Amino acid sequence: MPPRNLELADSSSNMGTVPQPIRRKLVVVGDGACGKTCLLIVFRNDEFPEVYIPTVFENYVADIEVDGKQVELALWDTAGQEDYDRLRPLSYGTYETDVLLVCFAIDNRDSFVNVADKWVPEIKNYCPKAPFLLVGNKKDLRTDKARRKELAEMKEEAISTEEGLEMAKKVGATAYIECSAKTREGVRDVFESATRAALQKKKQKTTACCVLM
């Protein structure tokens, strides 16, 4: 789906005309297979994809109401594999990014470590002024017996909530939210919180401009 025009127009400049919808751009990053695409699809379509298909770049548009405001959210999915490291930055700057989700899989410690080692440095480089949320995907696998057994055999364990909160504080995330696309738990919380952060970013930017004048 080609991206829609993301020119921002929160209110009409002429009285009597219909105001344009509030539009915000959200970009999702994280390791491959950490649950980014499933999170977006469940939020947009309320349907969990059972088959994993690696993403290169995908764009979606979803409407969400937050605090009485109707927002048209442009959702930008990105590839986490190293093969796409040179292409991925294009998704940050095609239009101004308003907020990002930095994702990891709760059952995959490597994806968690890469939050601080790779993803946060990358987004701070390309989107230094955009707020970001840390999102722990696949929450259901923390208590899944089969997955816990697999992790134990590898002498590993799932990421705890406390570890997630500590990481969020360490990297400067706006919030830390855990969710499960499979059970739907926490999915809407992720996007409501992200939308609020995006709206607040624009509000602060507008206020700053007024002060300068």
Tab-separated table of C-alpha atoms in Angstrom, residues 90-96:
chain	number	residue	atom	x	y	z
A	90	LEU	CA	14.720	5.313	4.263
A	91	SER	CA	11.629	4.556	6.338
A	92	TYR	CA	12.642	7.081	8.976
A	93	GLY	CA	13.003	10.105	6.758
A	94	THR	CA	10.580	9.735	3.843
A	95	TYR	CA	8.165	11.703	6.027
A	96	GLU	CA	8.879	13.018	9.505
